[in-house]
Short mmCIF file of C-alpha atoms in Angstrom, two decimals:
data_model
loop_
_atom_site.label_atom_id
_atom_site.label_comp_id
_atom_site.label_asym_id
_atom_site.label_seq_id
_atom_site.Cartn_x
_atom_site.Cartn_y
_atom_site.Cartn_z
CA MET A 1111 -7.83 56.77 52.98
CA THR A 1112 -9.06 60.35 53.31
CA VAL A 1113 -11.24 62.31 50.89
CA TYR A 1114 -11.36 66.12 51.23
CA LEU A 1115 -14.35 67.92 49.75
CA SER A 1116 -13.79 71.31 48.16
CA HIS A 1117 -14.68 74.47 50.10
CA LYS A 1118 -16.26 75.76 46.89
CA GLN A 1119 -19.11 73.29 47.22
CA SER A 1120 -22.18 74.54 49.08
CA LEU A 1121 -22.05 71.85 51.73
CA PRO A 1122 -21.86 72.01 55.52
CA SER A 1123 -18.80 70.97 57.50
CA MET A 1124 -18.39 67.21 57.40
CA ASN A 1125 -16.40 64.53 59.20
CA TRP A 1126 -17.78 61.18 58.09
CA THR A 1127 -16.57 57.67 57.36
CA LEU A 1128 -17.85 54.96 55.03
CA ARG A 1129 -16.82 51.51 53.90
CA PRO A 1130 -17.15 51.59 50.08
CA TYR A 1131 -18.54 48.09 49.58
CA ALA A 1132 -21.88 47.58 47.86
CA ASN A 1133 -23.58 45.00 50.07
CA LYS A 1134 -24.04 46.88 53.34
CA GLN A 1135 -26.16 43.97 54.62
CA ALA A 1136 -23.18 41.60 54.49
CA GLY A 1137 -22.88 41.81 58.28
CA GLU A 1138 -19.48 40.70 59.52
CA THR A 1139 -18.03 41.09 56.03
CA MET A 1140 -18.30 44.88 56.27
CA SER A 1141 -15.91 44.93 59.22
CA PHE A 1142 -13.11 43.74 56.91
CA ILE A 1143 -13.58 46.64 54.47
CA ARG A 1144 -11.13 49.54 54.84
CA LYS A 1145 -12.76 52.80 55.93
CA VAL A 1146 -12.71 56.00 53.91
CA GLU A 1147 -12.79 59.25 55.87
CA ILE A 1148 -14.63 62.18 54.24
CA LEU A 1149 -13.76 65.69 55.45
CA ARG A 1150 -14.90 69.21 54.65
CA GLY A 1151 -14.27 72.40 56.54
CA ILE A 1152 -12.51 70.77 59.51
CA GLN A 1153 -10.19 73.46 60.90
CA ASN A 1154 -7.40 71.20 62.14
CA LYS A 1155 -7.50 69.01 59.01
CA PRO A 1156 -7.04 71.25 55.96
CA PRO A 1157 -6.72 69.57 52.55
CA PRO A 1158 -3.11 69.00 51.47
CA PRO A 1159 -1.82 70.36 48.14
CA CYS A 1160 -2.38 68.25 45.04
CA ASP A 1161 0.39 66.01 43.72
CA VAL A 1162 -1.68 64.92 40.70
CA THR A 1163 -4.69 66.71 39.17
CA HIS A 1164 -7.17 64.73 37.08
CA ASN A 1165 -9.79 65.89 34.60
CA VAL A 1166 -12.07 62.87 35.12
CA SER A 1167 -14.07 61.81 38.17
CA ALA A 1168 -12.96 59.15 40.64
CA VAL A 1169 -14.97 56.09 41.57
CA ILE A 1170 -13.91 54.74 44.96
CA PHE A 1171 -14.80 51.13 45.71
CA SER A 1172 -13.61 48.05 47.57
CA THR A 1173 -12.80 44.74 45.93
CA GLY A 1174 -14.45 43.23 49.00
CA ALA A 1175 -13.95 40.61 51.69
CA PHE A 1176 -15.53 37.88 49.54
CA SER A 1177 -12.80 38.07 46.89
CA GLY A 1178 -12.22 34.59 45.53
CA ASN A 1179 -15.92 33.68 45.41
CA VAL A 1180 -17.12 34.42 41.88
CA PHE A 1181 -20.76 34.81 42.96
CA HIS A 1182 -19.97 37.57 45.46
CA GLU A 1183 -17.43 39.17 43.12
CA PHE A 1184 -20.08 39.63 40.44
CA SER A 1185 -23.06 40.36 42.69
CA GLU A 1186 -21.36 42.77 45.04
CA VAL A 1187 -18.57 44.37 42.99
CA ILE A 1188 -18.70 43.83 39.21
CA ILE A 1189 -22.43 44.37 38.61
CA PRO A 1190 -22.59 47.43 40.94
CA LEU A 1191 -19.51 48.84 39.17
CA PHE A 1192 -21.20 48.41 35.79
CA LEU A 1193 -24.45 49.98 36.96
CA THR A 1194 -22.66 52.90 38.58
CA THR A 1195 -20.14 53.72 35.87
CA TYR A 1196 -21.21 52.50 32.42
CA HIS A 1197 -22.77 55.86 31.54
CA PHE A 1198 -19.39 57.56 32.17
CA ARG A 1199 -18.26 55.99 28.86
CA ALA A 1200 -14.88 55.05 30.39
CA GLN A 1201 -14.05 58.64 31.38
CA LEU A 1202 -13.32 57.90 35.04
CA GLN A 1203 -10.57 56.76 37.38
CA PHE A 1204 -11.14 53.70 39.57
CA VAL A 1205 -9.61 54.03 43.03
CA ALA A 1206 -9.59 50.68 44.85
CA VAL A 1207 -9.71 50.27 48.59
CA ASP A 1208 -8.49 46.81 49.74
CA TYR A 1209 -6.65 46.60 46.41
CA GLU A 1210 -5.73 43.07 45.29
CA ALA A 1211 -3.51 42.80 42.20
CA TRP A 1212 -4.78 39.30 41.35
CA TRP A 1213 -8.39 40.52 41.48
CA VAL A 1214 -7.65 43.44 39.15
CA SER A 1215 -5.91 41.03 36.77
CA LYS A 1216 -8.80 38.54 36.90
CA TYR A 1217 -11.35 41.21 35.95
CA ASN A 1218 -9.09 43.24 33.67
CA HIS A 1219 -11.38 42.75 30.66
CA VAL A 1220 -14.29 44.25 32.59
CA LEU A 1221 -12.38 47.08 34.26
CA THR A 1222 -10.74 48.25 31.03
CA HIS A 1223 -14.14 48.41 29.34
CA LEU A 1224 -15.42 50.67 32.12
CA SER A 1225 -12.40 52.95 32.50
CA ASN A 1226 -9.64 54.24 30.22
CA TYR A 1227 -7.23 54.34 33.18
CA ASN A 1228 -5.47 51.71 35.28
CA VAL A 1229 -7.04 50.98 38.66
CA MET A 1230 -5.33 52.99 41.39
CA ASP A 1231 -4.19 51.26 44.58
CA SER A 1232 -5.22 53.80 47.24
CA VAL A 1233 -2.59 52.60 49.74
CA LYS A 1234 0.42 51.90 47.53
CA ASP A 1235 0.07 55.08 45.44
CA GLY A 1236 0.89 57.44 48.33
CA LYS A 1237 0.13 60.67 46.44
CA VAL A 1238 -2.54 63.33 46.86
CA HIS A 1239 -4.89 63.17 43.87
CA CYS A 1240 -7.38 65.91 43.02
CA PHE A 1241 -10.52 65.14 41.03
CA PRO A 1242 -13.38 67.32 39.75
CA GLY A 1243 -15.82 64.88 41.34
CA ALA A 1244 -16.12 61.42 42.84
CA VAL A 1245 -18.52 58.56 43.43
CA MET A 1246 -17.79 57.06 46.83
CA GLY A 1247 -19.00 53.50 47.23
CA LEU A 1248 -21.41 51.36 45.23
CA LYS A 1249 -25.04 50.32 45.53
CA TYR A 1250 -26.06 46.67 45.90
CA HIS A 1251 -28.98 45.63 43.71
CA ASP A 1252 -29.48 42.05 45.02
CA LYS A 1253 -28.16 38.66 43.90
CA LEU A 1254 -26.79 38.97 40.32
CA ALA A 1255 -29.45 41.63 39.90
CA CYS A 1256 -29.95 44.92 38.07
CA ASN A 1257 -32.75 46.97 39.61
CA ILE A 1258 -33.63 48.84 36.45
CA SER A 1259 -35.69 51.55 38.18
CA GLU A 1260 -32.64 52.77 40.14
CA ILE A 1261 -30.08 52.85 37.32
CA PRO A 1262 -29.13 55.91 35.24
CA GLY A 1263 -30.09 55.01 31.70
CA GLY A 1264 -32.15 52.03 32.83
CA TYR A 1265 -29.65 49.18 32.45
CA SER A 1266 -31.10 45.68 32.71
CA ALA A 1267 -29.60 42.23 33.29
CA LYS A 1268 -29.60 41.75 29.50
CA ASN A 1269 -27.65 45.00 29.12
CA PHE A 1270 -25.11 43.65 31.60
CA THR A 1271 -24.68 40.28 29.90
CA LYS A 1272 -24.25 42.05 26.55
CA PHE A 1273 -21.58 44.21 28.18
CA ILE A 1274 -19.89 41.03 29.50
CA ARG A 1275 -19.93 39.45 26.02
CA ASP A 1276 -18.40 42.62 24.59
CA SER A 1277 -15.77 42.84 27.35
CA PHE A 1278 -14.55 39.28 26.81
CA SER A 1279 -15.03 39.42 23.00
CA LEU A 1280 -17.53 36.55 23.11
CA LYS A 1281 -18.87 35.75 19.65
CA ILE A 1282 -22.08 33.83 20.28
CA ASN A 1283 -25.06 35.99 21.18
CA ASN A 1284 -27.86 33.43 20.89
CA VAL A 1285 -27.95 29.66 21.32
CA MET A 1286 -29.36 29.30 17.79
CA GLU A 1287 -25.83 30.07 16.53
CA ILE A 1288 -24.54 26.76 17.98
CA GLU A 1289 -24.86 23.94 15.43
CA LYS A 1290 -24.43 20.85 17.66
CA PRO A 1291 -25.76 21.07 21.24
CA VAL A 1292 -23.02 21.35 23.85
CA LEU A 1293 -23.52 20.63 27.55
CA MET A 1294 -21.03 21.81 30.14
CA ILE A 1295 -20.97 20.26 33.63
CA ILE A 1296 -19.60 22.27 36.55
CA SER A 1297 -17.71 19.44 38.23
CA ARG A 1298 -17.61 20.06 41.99
CA LYS A 1299 -14.89 18.22 43.97
CA ARG A 1300 -15.45 18.97 47.68
CA THR A 1301 -19.10 19.44 48.55
CA ARG A 1302 -22.36 18.97 46.63
CA VAL A 1303 -20.45 16.59 44.38
CA LEU A 1304 -22.29 14.78 41.57
CA LEU A 1305 -21.27 11.30 42.62
CA ASN A 1306 -22.45 9.69 39.38
CA GLU A 1307 -21.06 12.36 37.08
CA ASN A 1308 -19.59 9.82 34.65
CA GLU A 1309 -23.01 8.21 34.17
CA ILE A 1310 -24.52 11.66 33.53
CA VAL A 1311 -21.86 12.33 30.88
CA ALA A 1312 -22.73 9.02 29.20
CA LEU A 1313 -26.46 9.78 29.33
CA ALA A 1314 -26.04 13.29 27.87
CA THR A 1315 -23.79 11.91 25.11
CA GLU A 1316 -26.43 9.32 24.27
CA LEU A 1317 -29.00 12.11 23.93
CA GLY A 1318 -26.84 13.90 21.36
CA PHE A 1319 -24.82 16.39 23.43
CA ARG A 1320 -21.15 17.04 23.16
CA VAL A 1321 -20.20 17.10 26.85
CA ILE A 1322 -17.52 19.22 28.51
CA THR A 1323 -16.66 19.06 32.22
CA VAL A 1324 -14.89 21.88 34.01
CA ALA A 1325 -13.46 21.63 37.53
CA PRO A 1326 -12.93 24.50 40.02
CA ASP A 1327 -9.18 24.65 39.33
CA GLN A 1328 -9.98 25.33 35.65
CA MET A 1329 -12.28 28.28 36.40
CA SER A 1330 -9.90 31.00 37.56
CA ASN A 1331 -8.96 32.19 34.06
CA LEU A 1332 -12.14 34.00 33.05
CA ASN A 1333 -10.87 34.78 29.56
CA VAL A 1334 -10.63 31.06 28.73
CA LEU A 1335 -13.66 29.98 30.75
CA SER A 1336 -15.96 32.66 29.35
CA HIS A 1337 -15.31 31.51 25.76
CA GLN A 1338 -15.90 27.87 26.72
CA ILE A 1339 -19.23 28.64 28.37
CA ASN A 1340 -20.29 31.00 25.60
CA SER A 1341 -20.09 28.06 23.18
CA CYS A 1342 -22.49 25.95 25.30
CA SER A 1343 -26.17 25.24 24.82
CA VAL A 1344 -26.66 23.98 28.40
CA LEU A 1345 -24.80 24.74 31.63
CA LEU A 1346 -25.38 22.05 34.26
CA GLY A 1347 -24.33 22.04 37.89
CA VAL A 1348 -25.31 21.44 41.47
CA HIS A 1349 -26.21 24.65 43.34
CA GLY A 1350 -23.03 26.61 44.06
CA ALA A 1351 -20.92 29.64 43.11
CA GLY A 1352 -19.80 28.05 39.83
CA LEU A 1353 -23.28 28.61 38.40
CA THR A 1354 -22.55 32.34 38.40
CA ASN A 1355 -20.88 31.60 35.07
CA GLU A 1356 -24.36 31.52 33.52
CA LEU A 1357 -23.46 35.16 32.80
CA PHE A 1358 -21.35 33.98 29.86
CA LEU A 1359 -24.04 31.83 28.21
CA PRO A 1360 -25.63 33.04 24.97
CA GLU A 1361 -29.27 34.15 25.17
CA THR A 1362 -31.93 31.40 25.26
CA ALA A 1363 -29.32 28.84 26.37
CA VAL A 1364 -30.45 26.51 29.16
CA MET A 1365 -29.28 26.97 32.74
CA LEU A 1366 -29.90 23.58 34.41
CA GLN A 1367 -29.49 23.63 38.19
CA VAL A 1368 -29.50 20.50 40.33
CA VAL A 1369 -31.19 21.57 43.57
CA PRO A 1370 -29.93 19.70 46.65
CA LEU A 1371 -32.04 18.89 49.67
CA GLY A 1372 -32.72 21.94 51.85
CA LEU A 1373 -31.47 24.50 49.33
CA GLU A 1374 -34.62 25.25 47.36
CA TRP A 1375 -34.87 28.92 48.36
CA ALA A 1376 -31.20 29.69 47.74
CA SER A 1377 -31.27 27.92 44.38
CA ALA A 1378 -34.19 30.05 43.19
CA ALA A 1379 -32.91 33.37 44.56
CA TYR A 1380 -29.28 33.01 43.49
CA TYR A 1381 -29.54 31.49 40.02
CA SER A 1382 -33.11 30.85 38.83
CA ASP A 1383 -34.46 34.40 39.03
CA PRO A 1384 -31.27 36.01 37.61
CA ALA A 1385 -31.13 33.49 34.74
CA LYS A 1386 -34.60 34.48 33.59
CA GLN A 1387 -33.70 38.19 33.76
CA MET A 1388 -30.66 37.48 31.58
CA GLY A 1389 -32.78 35.96 28.82
CA LEU A 1390 -31.79 32.37 29.59
CA THR A 1391 -34.09 29.37 29.79
CA TYR A 1392 -34.04 28.01 33.33
CA LEU A 1393 -34.56 24.37 34.25
CA GLU A 1394 -34.05 22.67 37.58
CA TYR A 1395 -33.84 19.14 38.87
CA LYS A 1396 -34.89 18.94 42.52
CA ILE A 1397 -33.42 15.86 44.12
CA ASN A 1398 -35.43 13.49 46.28
CA PRO A 1399 -34.09 12.44 49.71
CA GLU A 1400 -32.95 9.13 48.17
CA GLU A 1401 -30.56 11.08 45.92
CA SER A 1402 -28.86 12.90 48.81
CA SER A 1403 -25.92 11.53 50.80
CA LEU A 1404 -27.67 12.92 53.89
CA LEU A 1405 -30.22 10.09 53.83
CA GLU A 1406 -27.63 7.41 54.46
CA LYS A 1407 -25.92 9.52 57.11
CA TYR A 1408 -28.98 10.55 59.14
CA GLY A 1409 -31.77 8.11 58.21
CA LYS A 1410 -35.13 8.76 56.56
CA ASP A 1411 -36.88 9.92 59.75
CA HIS A 1412 -34.36 12.55 60.86
CA PRO A 1413 -35.55 16.21 60.77
CA ILE A 1414 -32.67 16.99 58.39
CA ILE A 1415 -34.52 14.82 55.85
CA THR A 1416 -38.14 15.33 56.84
CA ASP A 1417 -38.11 18.96 58.00
CA PRO A 1418 -35.31 21.09 56.50
CA ALA A 1419 -37.12 24.22 57.70
CA SER A 1420 -36.33 23.25 61.29
CA ILE A 1421 -32.62 23.29 60.45
CA HIS A 1422 -32.94 26.64 58.69
CA LYS A 1423 -34.42 28.09 61.89
CA GLN A 1424 -31.17 27.23 63.72
CA GLY A 1425 -29.34 29.83 61.63
CA TYR A 1426 -27.01 30.00 58.66
CA LEU A 1427 -24.11 28.14 60.27
CA ALA A 1428 -26.30 25.11 61.02
CA LEU A 1429 -27.80 25.24 57.53
CA ARG A 1430 -24.38 25.54 55.92
CA ALA A 1431 -22.83 22.68 57.88
CA VAL A 1432 -25.56 20.24 56.83
CA TYR A 1433 -26.90 21.18 53.40
CA ILE A 1434 -24.04 23.18 51.86
CA ASP A 1435 -20.86 21.62 53.24
CA GLY A 1436 -22.15 18.17 54.21
CA GLN A 1437 -24.13 16.98 51.20
CA ASN A 1438 -23.36 15.18 47.94
CA VAL A 1439 -25.77 14.07 45.21
CA THR A 1440 -26.42 10.92 43.18
CA VAL A 1441 -29.14 11.75 40.67
CA ASN A 1442 -31.69 9.15 39.59
CA LEU A 1443 -30.66 8.64 35.97
CA SER A 1444 -34.11 7.52 34.82
CA ARG A 1445 -35.71 10.65 36.24
CA PHE A 1446 -32.83 12.90 35.16
CA ARG A 1447 -33.14 11.65 31.57
CA GLY A 1448 -36.52 13.39 31.39
CA THR A 1449 -34.95 16.71 32.41
CA LEU A 1450 -32.21 16.39 29.80
CA VAL A 1451 -34.77 15.50 27.12
CA GLN A 1452 -36.69 18.64 28.09
CA ALA A 1453 -33.48 20.65 27.71
CA THR A 1454 -32.90 19.27 24.20
CA LYS A 1455 -36.45 20.25 23.21
CA LEU A 1456 -35.95 23.79 24.51
CA ILE A 1457 -32.72 24.14 22.55
CA ARG A 1458 -34.31 22.86 19.32
CA ARG A 1459 -37.11 25.36 19.79
CA SER A 1460 -34.48 28.14 19.70
CA MET A 1461 -32.62 26.77 16.69
CA PRO A 1462 -33.45 27.75 13.10
CA SER A 1463 -35.30 25.25 10.95
CA THR A 1464 -33.11 23.14 8.64
CA SER A 1465 -35.92 22.49 6.16
#
């Protein structure tokens, strides 16, 4: 894809390339992003005549190499798109590099609330488009984060979650609007599985929750999933991308993360800190070694159990193989009961008095 800058602009000659993906620190990922060439005043490369002339600005971005992982899709594409374009009030044309039709369909509710025009596939279109201006690429603000000091208009994480509720027509703004407490469990099936999930369902039911479980194959339709989660008082899951769906919870709902062995830092950075910025109540249940499948596999004296930091020092691939891909969880129900009781108290505190 080539972008020609107008000769009318007071800029020097330019021959530059960029990859329009927000997270420039994503290392190897960036190599999969299609390049955009930016030219101005290059004698042997004059701008071609326009096939289509627009009266709104273009925003050029990449759907990204992490497409399919909801955490990266929100952190590195959807949130940066919102922060970059919301103040345009939908008067803009999205131009997608690395266009994926399924991705555009998945996030249609978001994209149509940011732009009045269909997303353009930069490769398939094949025409020369002329715009009065353009934003090329997006800025990464951190994990599910809105850095308010760098945003035109000062948009916060709460502004973003309100935008998400509006985009998906979610009706519940605050957990106090939910009459009977509802707990949803993100039911993992491959790694970091809750091995005693059925017992947890029984325990939560005993404590007065209506319990819903949702598996990964039920999470691709965001229109359906967002409404399910928006009706929940508590979202429960073991650390993983599925917890990104905390974005759909009503304010003051409880985000309850089960923190596996060796994943304390990631659990805090990816979901704890963002949850608090979104106006949610965050709780966590840190497992003991006895609750991890790694104990039986390696023994209580192995560094994987006694010194996770030593595994972290070996690099991400070593960390991932052990703690992310190689670990399941069996929570201690007696200890976990206390965490669920705490969640019920927090919910009641948010609910209006019935007296």
